[in-house]
Amino acid sequence: MELGTFYLRFRKSSYEEFVKELPQISEEYFKSNFMCVNERPPFVIDNKIGKYMPAKSSKIIFTTNTYKDLAVGQENKMISNRWKVTYPHTVRKETVL
């Protein structure tokens, strides 16, 4: 599962009417969230134990700055991402994985 947050900035834009329902965190910035469920996460090597483990993103943050309906700079620029390793192992006896 991926959790993402978009911080959207609209200045002198006709799109402002479409984001009125989003939470406004400052005078110009709005906050939007998304959730994406991945069927199969990518595998990475856990350096602590030297095994392959499924990894998933825990938090991704993007920002978009618009002025007069045009993106200023890179649209949906990723400013933060965190990945963590999941351990699909169990300690209970007689459990099928």
Short mmCIF file of C-alpha atoms in Angstrom, two decimals:
data_model
loop_
_atom_site.label_atom_id
_atom_site.label_comp_id
_atom_site.label_asym_id
_atom_site.label_seq_id
_atom_site.Cartn_x
_atom_site.Cartn_y
_atom_site.Cartn_z
CA MET A 1 0.00 0.00 0.00
CA GLU A 2 1.26 3.46 -0.90
CA LEU A 3 0.21 6.58 0.91
CA GLY A 4 0.89 9.84 -0.85
CA THR A 5 0.33 13.50 -0.12
CA PHE A 6 0.16 16.28 -2.68
CA TYR A 7 0.70 19.92 -1.71
CA LEU A 8 -0.87 22.04 -4.45
CA ARG A 9 -0.27 25.76 -4.90
CA PHE A 10 -2.57 27.74 -7.17
CA ARG A 11 -1.92 31.42 -7.90
CA LYS A 12 -4.19 33.36 -10.25
CA SER A 13 -5.55 30.09 -11.59
CA SER A 14 -8.95 29.03 -12.88
CA TYR A 15 -8.39 25.65 -11.16
CA GLU A 16 -8.94 27.18 -7.72
CA GLU A 17 -12.67 26.49 -7.95
CA PHE A 18 -11.99 22.74 -8.30
CA VAL A 19 -9.96 22.49 -5.09
CA LYS A 20 -12.30 24.40 -2.77
CA GLU A 21 -13.27 21.17 -1.02
CA LEU A 22 -9.65 20.21 -0.26
CA PRO A 23 -8.15 21.16 3.11
CA GLN A 24 -6.35 24.49 2.86
CA ILE A 25 -3.14 24.45 4.90
CA SER A 26 -2.05 28.03 4.15
CA GLU A 27 -3.20 31.00 2.09
CA GLU A 28 -2.11 29.42 -1.22
CA TYR A 29 -1.53 25.70 -0.52
CA PHE A 30 -4.07 22.89 -0.60
CA LYS A 31 -3.51 19.33 0.56
CA SER A 32 -4.64 16.23 -1.31
CA ASN A 33 -4.03 12.56 -0.46
CA PHE A 34 -4.08 9.31 -2.37
CA MET A 35 -3.78 5.64 -1.56
CA CYS A 36 -2.60 2.98 -3.99
CA VAL A 37 -2.60 -0.74 -3.29
CA ASN A 38 0.20 -2.67 -4.97
CA GLU A 39 -0.34 -6.35 -5.61
CA ARG A 40 3.34 -7.32 -5.47
CA PRO A 41 5.89 -5.10 -3.76
CA PRO A 42 9.46 -4.91 -5.11
CA PHE A 43 12.17 -7.00 -3.46
CA VAL A 44 15.22 -5.39 -1.84
CA ILE A 45 18.16 -6.74 0.13
CA ASP A 46 18.01 -6.08 3.85
CA ASN A 47 21.63 -5.27 4.69
CA LYS A 48 21.19 -6.18 8.35
CA ILE A 49 20.40 -9.84 7.73
CA GLY A 50 21.39 -10.24 4.06
CA LYS A 51 18.05 -11.57 2.82
CA TYR A 52 15.67 -10.45 0.12
CA MET A 53 12.57 -8.85 1.57
CA PRO A 54 9.52 -7.15 0.08
CA ALA A 55 9.71 -3.36 0.40
CA LYS A 56 6.89 -0.89 0.42
CA SER A 57 6.71 2.84 0.41
CA SER A 58 5.29 4.20 3.60
CA LYS A 59 4.99 7.88 2.72
CA ILE A 60 5.49 9.84 -0.50
CA ILE A 61 5.16 13.64 -0.70
CA PHE A 62 4.75 15.65 -3.91
CA THR A 63 4.38 19.36 -4.60
CA THR A 64 2.97 21.24 -7.57
CA ASN A 65 3.23 25.00 -8.03
CA THR A 66 0.97 26.66 -10.62
CA TYR A 67 0.69 30.23 -11.81
CA LYS A 68 -2.00 31.29 -14.30
CA ASP A 69 -2.89 27.65 -15.07
CA LEU A 70 0.70 26.65 -15.92
CA ALA A 71 3.03 24.57 -13.81
CA VAL A 72 6.01 26.47 -12.46
CA GLY A 73 9.00 24.15 -12.40
CA GLN A 74 8.46 20.41 -12.34
CA GLU A 75 4.88 19.24 -11.95
CA ASN A 76 4.29 16.71 -9.14
CA LYS A 77 7.87 17.02 -7.90
CA MET A 78 8.70 14.35 -5.34
CA ILE A 79 10.13 16.02 -2.27
CA SER A 80 10.14 13.08 0.12
CA ASN A 81 9.78 9.31 0.10
CA ARG A 82 10.30 6.68 2.73
CA TRP A 83 10.60 2.98 2.12
CA LYS A 84 10.49 0.26 4.72
CA VAL A 85 11.13 -3.44 4.57
CA THR A 86 8.31 -5.78 5.48
CA TYR A 87 8.99 -9.07 7.18
CA PRO A 88 6.49 -11.68 6.02
CA HIS A 89 7.77 -14.27 8.47
CA THR A 90 5.86 -15.64 11.41
CA VAL A 91 6.90 -16.89 14.82
CA ARG A 92 3.80 -19.01 15.38
CA LYS A 93 4.14 -22.75 14.98
CA GLU A 94 2.20 -24.65 12.33
CA THR A 95 1.44 -21.54 10.28
CA VAL A 96 1.52 -21.77 6.52
CA LEU A 97 2.84 -18.73 4.72
#
